[in-house]
PDB file of C-alpha atoms in Angstrom:
ATOM      1  CA  MET A 156     -20.093  14.937 -12.971  1.00 45.00           C
ATOM      2  CA  LYS A 157     -21.601  11.179 -12.851  1.00 41.00           C
ATOM      3  CA  THR A 158     -21.040  11.033 -17.037  1.00 39.00           C
ATOM      4  CA  ILE A 159     -17.615  11.936 -16.935  1.00 42.00           C
ATOM      5  CA  THR A 160     -16.821   9.700 -13.992  1.00 39.00           C
ATOM      6  CA  LEU A 161     -18.034   6.676 -15.947  1.00 36.00           C
ATOM      7  CA  LYS A 162     -16.950   7.195 -18.703  1.00 39.00           C
ATOM      8  CA  PHE A 163     -13.730   8.113 -17.044  1.00 39.00           C
ATOM      9  CA  THR A 164     -13.902   4.377 -15.029  1.00 40.00           C
ATOM     10  CA  PHE A 165     -14.244   3.041 -18.206  1.00 36.00           C
ATOM     11  CA  ALA A 166     -11.303   4.303 -20.148  1.00 40.00           C
ATOM     12  CA  LEU A 167      -9.444   3.329 -16.965  1.00 39.00           C
ATOM     13  CA  LEU A 168     -11.299  -0.059 -17.042  1.00 37.00           C
ATOM     14  CA  ILE A 169      -9.414  -0.357 -20.714  1.00 32.00           C
ATOM     15  CA  SER A 170      -6.517   1.046 -20.190  1.00 34.00           C
ATOM     16  CA  ALA A 171      -5.789  -2.298 -17.740  1.00 33.00           C
ATOM     17  CA  PHE A 172      -6.241  -3.981 -20.276  1.00 30.00           C
ATOM     18  CA  LEU A 173      -4.309  -2.698 -22.956  1.00 30.00           C
ATOM     19  CA  PHE A 174      -1.234  -0.933 -21.064  1.00 29.00           C
ATOM     20  CA  SER A 175       1.141  -3.996 -20.238  1.00 26.00           C
ATOM     21  CA  CYS A 176       5.575   7.460   1.751  1.00 56.00           C
ATOM     22  CA  THR A 177       8.411   7.385  -0.806  1.00 47.00           C
ATOM     23  CA  THR A 178       9.817   8.782  -3.301  1.00 44.00           C
ATOM     24  CA  ASP A 179      13.297   9.708  -5.630  1.00 44.00           C
ATOM     25  CA  GLU A 180      14.344  11.341  -7.954  1.00 41.00           C
ATOM     26  CA  ASP A 181      13.737  13.272 -11.308  1.00 36.00           C
ATOM     27  CA  GLY A 182      16.199  11.265 -13.566  1.00 35.00           C
ATOM     28  CA  LEU A 183      16.529  11.379 -17.607  1.00 32.00           C
ATOM     29  CA  TYR A 184      14.498   9.415 -20.638  1.00 30.00           C
ATOM     30  CA  SER A 185      15.208   8.824 -24.181  1.00 30.00           C
ATOM     31  CA  GLU A 186      11.232   7.849 -24.830  1.00 33.00           C
ATOM     32  CA  ASN A 187      12.646   4.935 -27.329  1.00 30.00           C
ATOM     33  CA  ALA A 188      14.838   3.689 -24.583  1.00 33.00           C
ATOM     34  CA  ILE A 189      12.872   0.274 -23.877  1.00 37.00           C
ATOM     35  CA  GLU A 190       9.867  -0.590 -25.732  1.00 41.00           C
ATOM     36  CA  LEU A 191       6.924  -2.241 -23.193  1.00 48.00           C
ATOM     37  CA  GLU A 192       6.207  -5.774 -22.820  1.00 54.00           C
ATOM     38  CA  ASP A 193       2.879  -6.378 -22.417  1.00 62.00           C
ATOM     39  CA  ILE A 194       1.400  -9.285 -19.507  1.00 86.00           C
ATOM     40  CA  SER A 195      -2.774  -9.504 -17.965  1.00 90.00           C
ATOM     41  CA  LEU A 196      -3.572  -9.145 -14.751  1.00 92.00           C
ATOM     42  CA  SER A 197      -7.174  -8.933 -12.725  1.00 92.00           C
ATOM     43  CA  TYR A 198      -7.488  -6.558 -10.618  1.00 95.00           C
ATOM     44  CA  THR A 199      -9.937  -6.362  -8.194  1.00 95.00           C
ATOM     45  CA  ALA A 200     -13.134  -4.468  -7.241  1.00 96.00           C
ATOM     46  CA  MET A 201     -11.392  -3.012  -4.832  1.00 97.00           C
ATOM     47  CA  GLU A 202      -8.368  -0.944  -6.534  1.00 97.00           C
ATOM     48  CA  PHE A 203     -10.494  -0.468  -8.910  1.00 96.00           C
ATOM     49  CA  GLU A 204     -12.425   1.542  -7.308  1.00 98.00           C
ATOM     50  CA  ILE A 205      -9.194   2.790  -5.417  1.00 98.00           C
ATOM     51  CA  THR A 206      -8.308   4.236  -8.904  1.00 97.00           C
ATOM     52  CA  SER A 207     -11.926   5.839  -9.144  1.00 97.00           C
ATOM     53  CA  LEU A 208     -10.905   7.281  -6.142  1.00 98.00           C
ATOM     54  CA  ILE A 209      -8.094   8.597  -6.689  1.00 98.00           C
ATOM     55  CA  ASN A 210      -8.474   9.514  -9.493  1.00 98.00           C
ATOM     56  CA  GLU A 211     -11.674  12.104  -9.004  1.00 98.00           C
ATOM     57  CA  HIS A 212      -9.644  12.823  -6.287  1.00 98.00           C
ATOM     58  CA  ARG A 213      -6.873  14.157  -8.769  1.00 98.00           C
ATOM     59  CA  ASP A 214      -9.636  15.614 -11.125  1.00 98.00           C
ATOM     60  CA  SER A 215     -11.084  18.330  -8.511  1.00 98.00           C
ATOM     61  CA  ILE A 216      -8.046  19.251  -7.657  1.00 98.00           C
ATOM     62  CA  GLY A 217      -7.257  20.179 -11.231  1.00 98.00           C
ATOM     63  CA  VAL A 218      -4.931  17.498 -12.026  1.00 98.00           C
ATOM     64  CA  PRO A 219      -4.586  14.796 -14.259  1.00 97.00           C
ATOM     65  CA  PRO A 220      -5.393  11.036 -14.331  1.00 97.00           C
ATOM     66  CA  LEU A 221      -3.016   8.375 -12.858  1.00 97.00           C
ATOM     67  CA  LYS A 222      -3.041   5.976 -15.725  1.00 95.00           C
ATOM     68  CA  VAL A 223      -2.694   1.741 -14.268  1.00 95.00           C
ATOM     69  CA  VAL A 224       0.589   0.767 -15.553  1.00 95.00           C
ATOM     70  CA  ASN A 225       0.697  -3.942 -15.178  1.00 95.00           C
ATOM     71  CA  LEU A 226       4.087  -3.871 -15.490  1.00 95.00           C
ATOM     72  CA  VAL A 227       3.874  -1.426 -11.817  1.00 97.00           C
ATOM     73  CA  SER A 228       1.582  -3.130 -10.848  1.00 96.00           C
ATOM     74  CA  LYS A 229       3.302  -6.563 -10.824  1.00 96.00           C
ATOM     75  CA  GLU A 230       5.666  -4.440  -8.437  1.00 97.00           C
ATOM     76  CA  ALA A 231       3.033  -3.373  -6.040  1.00 98.00           C
ATOM     77  CA  ILE A 232       1.270  -7.287  -5.483  1.00 97.00           C
ATOM     78  CA  GLY A 233       5.355  -7.919  -4.552  1.00 97.00           C
ATOM     79  CA  HIS A 234       6.064  -6.066  -2.562  1.00 98.00           C
ATOM     80  CA  THR A 235       2.011  -6.776  -0.636  1.00 98.00           C
ATOM     81  CA  ASN A 236       3.522 -10.046  -0.181  1.00 98.00           C
ATOM     82  CA  TYR A 237       6.193  -9.293   1.178  1.00 98.00           C
ATOM     83  CA  MET A 238       3.938  -7.533   4.210  1.00 98.00           C
ATOM     84  CA  ILE A 239       1.806  -9.752   4.631  1.00 98.00           C
ATOM     85  CA  ASN A 240       4.594 -12.074   5.068  1.00 97.00           C
ATOM     86  CA  GLU A 241       6.668  -9.429   6.813  1.00 97.00           C
ATOM     87  CA  GLY A 242       3.256  -9.081   8.874  1.00 96.00           C
ATOM     88  CA  GLU A 243       3.752  -5.152   9.083  1.00 95.00           C
ATOM     89  CA  VAL A 244       3.437  -2.829   6.616  1.00 96.00           C
ATOM     90  CA  SER A 245       6.496  -1.328   5.147  1.00 97.00           C
ATOM     91  CA  HIS A 246       8.770   0.321   2.487  1.00 96.00           C
ATOM     92  CA  ASP A 247      11.348  -1.995   3.089  1.00 96.00           C
ATOM     93  CA  ASN A 248      13.656  -2.536  -0.623  1.00 96.00           C
ATOM     94  CA  PHE A 249      11.528   0.260  -1.823  1.00 96.00           C
ATOM     95  CA  SER A 250      15.688   0.955  -3.615  1.00 96.00           C
ATOM     96  CA  SER A 251      14.489  -2.679  -5.367  1.00 96.00           C
ATOM     97  CA  ARG A 252      11.009  -1.384  -6.936  1.00 97.00           C
ATOM     98  CA  HIS A 253      12.469   1.425  -8.787  1.00 97.00           C
ATOM     99  CA  GLN A 254      15.646   0.679 -10.262  1.00 97.00           C
ATOM    100  CA  ASN A 255      12.661  -2.211 -11.874  1.00 96.00           C
ATOM    101  CA  LEU A 256      10.644   0.308 -12.983  1.00 97.00           C
ATOM    102  CA  VAL A 257      13.572   2.246 -14.343  1.00 96.00           C
ATOM    103  CA  ASN A 258      14.629  -0.662 -15.720  1.00 95.00           C
ATOM    104  CA  LYS A 259      11.397  -2.689 -17.226  1.00 93.00           C
ATOM    105  CA  VAL A 260       8.853   0.652 -17.829  1.00 94.00           C
ATOM    106  CA  ALA A 261      11.268   3.561 -17.905  1.00 95.00           C
ATOM    107  CA  ALA A 262      10.571   5.333 -14.305  1.00 96.00           C
ATOM    108  CA  THR A 263      12.046   8.381 -14.284  1.00 97.00           C
ATOM    109  CA  LYS A 264      10.623   9.172 -10.839  1.00 97.00           C
ATOM    110  CA  VAL A 265       8.983   6.602  -8.213  1.00 98.00           C
ATOM    111  CA  GLY A 266       7.149   7.008  -5.414  1.00 97.00           C
ATOM    112  CA  GLU A 267       5.081   4.716  -3.479  1.00 98.00           C
ATOM    113  CA  ASN A 268       1.420   4.717  -0.502  1.00 98.00           C
ATOM    114  CA  VAL A 269       1.325   1.871   1.815  1.00 98.00           C
ATOM    115  CA  ALA A 270      -1.736   0.852   3.896  1.00 98.00           C
ATOM    116  CA  TYR A 271      -2.807  -1.885   6.157  1.00 96.00           C
ATOM    117  CA  GLY A 272      -6.033  -2.156   8.015  1.00 96.00           C
ATOM    118  CA  TYR A 273      -8.755  -1.150   6.179  1.00 98.00           C
ATOM    119  CA  SER A 274     -11.631  -2.559   5.200  1.00 97.00           C
ATOM    120  CA  THR A 275     -13.088   0.136   2.503  1.00 98.00           C
ATOM    121  CA  ALA A 276     -11.568   1.830  -0.674  1.00 98.00           C
ATOM    122  CA  GLN A 277     -13.040   4.660   1.038  1.00 98.00           C
ATOM    123  CA  ALA A 278     -11.613   4.260   4.353  1.00 98.00           C
ATOM    124  CA  VAL A 279      -8.025   3.779   2.908  1.00 98.00           C
ATOM    125  CA  VAL A 280      -7.760   6.442   0.413  1.00 98.00           C
ATOM    126  CA  ASN A 281      -9.950   8.970   2.750  1.00 98.00           C
ATOM    127  CA  ALA A 282      -6.677   7.997   5.270  1.00 98.00           C
ATOM    128  CA  TRP A 283      -4.347   8.989   2.277  1.00 97.00           C
ATOM    129  CA  ILE A 284      -5.480  12.453   1.573  1.00 98.00           C
ATOM    130  CA  LYS A 285      -4.847  13.213   4.678  1.00 98.00           C
ATOM    131  CA  SER A 286      -1.890  12.033   5.788  1.00 97.00           C
ATOM    132  CA  ASN A 287       0.560  14.932   3.538  1.00 97.00           C
ATOM    133  CA  SER A 288       2.962  12.705   2.757  1.00 95.00           C
ATOM    134  CA  HIS A 289       1.058  10.575   1.205  1.00 97.00           C
ATOM    135  CA  ARG A 290      -1.751  13.459  -0.010  1.00 97.00           C
ATOM    136  CA  GLU A 291       1.694  14.399  -1.638  1.00 97.00           C
ATOM    137  CA  ASN A 292       2.225  11.349  -3.494  1.00 97.00           C
ATOM    138  CA  LEU A 293      -1.888  10.915  -4.881  1.00 96.00           C
ATOM    139  CA  GLU A 294      -1.149  15.406  -5.860  1.00 98.00           C
ATOM    140  CA  ASN A 295       1.736  15.276  -7.805  1.00 98.00           C
ATOM    141  CA  GLU A 296       1.120  15.945 -10.726  1.00 97.00           C
ATOM    142  CA  ASN A 297       4.606  15.004 -11.981  1.00 97.00           C
ATOM    143  CA  TYR A 298       3.194  11.175 -11.997  1.00 98.00           C
ATOM    144  CA  THR A 299       1.051  10.477 -15.137  1.00 96.00           C
ATOM    145  CA  SER A 300       1.269   6.092 -13.919  1.00 97.00           C
ATOM    146  CA  PHE A 301       0.529   3.950 -11.167  1.00 95.00           C
ATOM    147  CA  GLY A 302      -0.003   0.662 -10.229  1.00 97.00           C
ATOM    148  CA  ILE A 303      -1.878  -0.829  -7.458  1.00 97.00           C
ATOM    149  CA  SER A 304      -2.157  -4.147  -5.701  1.00 98.00           C
ATOM    150  CA  THR A 305      -5.421  -5.158  -2.461  1.00 97.00           C
ATOM    151  CA  LYS A 306      -5.006  -8.837  -0.478  1.00 98.00           C
ATOM    152  CA  LYS A 307      -6.612 -10.272   2.346  1.00 97.00           C
ATOM    153  CA  ASP A 308      -3.264 -11.232   5.185  1.00 97.00           C
ATOM    154  CA  ALA A 309      -4.523 -14.981   7.131  1.00 96.00           C
ATOM    155  CA  GLU A 310      -6.875 -13.026   9.141  1.00 96.00           C
ATOM    156  CA  GLY A 311      -8.565 -10.796   7.003  1.00 96.00           C
ATOM    157  CA  ARG A 312      -6.854  -8.263   7.282  1.00 97.00           C
ATOM    158  CA  ASN A 313      -6.402  -5.368   4.102  1.00 97.00           C
ATOM    159  CA  TYR A 314      -3.109  -4.513   2.927  1.00 98.00           C
ATOM    160  CA  PHE A 315      -2.378  -1.941   0.184  1.00 98.00           C
ATOM    161  CA  THR A 316       0.739  -0.873  -1.909  1.00 98.00           C
ATOM    162  CA  GLN A 317       0.666   1.921  -4.965  1.00 97.00           C
ATOM    163  CA  ILE A 318       3.296   3.109  -6.781  1.00 98.00           C
ATOM    164  CA  PHE A 319       3.102   6.142  -8.622  1.00 98.00           C
ATOM    165  CA  ILE A 320       5.501   6.426 -11.768  1.00 98.00           C
ATOM    166  CA  LYS A 321       6.207   9.242 -13.949  1.00 97.00           C
ATOM    167  CA  ARG A 322       7.859   7.969 -17.425  1.00 91.00           C
TER     168      ARG A 322
END
């Protein structure tokens, strides 16, 4: 199991560099409709750990792992910054993020988990798993990719945004 986890973590790290709770309804998408623009992002150790923990959980229930897509993380970063500026966790403007992801990465389904105040990756992932609506996003086998953002506010509290997509 450790070998699988290490191989997966390595593959996840590589894919993060190579690829450029609210849900919506499925839509239609033509594979050739949009070519992804490659963007560069850096991820924190906590973001890598959250990704690994989520994919380990998905593996434990027989659901394929999620791939990190930088363009999706860019949307997550914008929302995390918004929540910090507002001083509260929310799904405000989800419809805008949804439409951006439909346009930019040809998403046909979009979901989102947010949180704040947790000091470790394990703590926030445990909280999402214990919440029915957040767990539904984490375990949804239709989601193929996601983006992640974690950032501290001025008081040192962590804010989290996780956006799931199906392409």
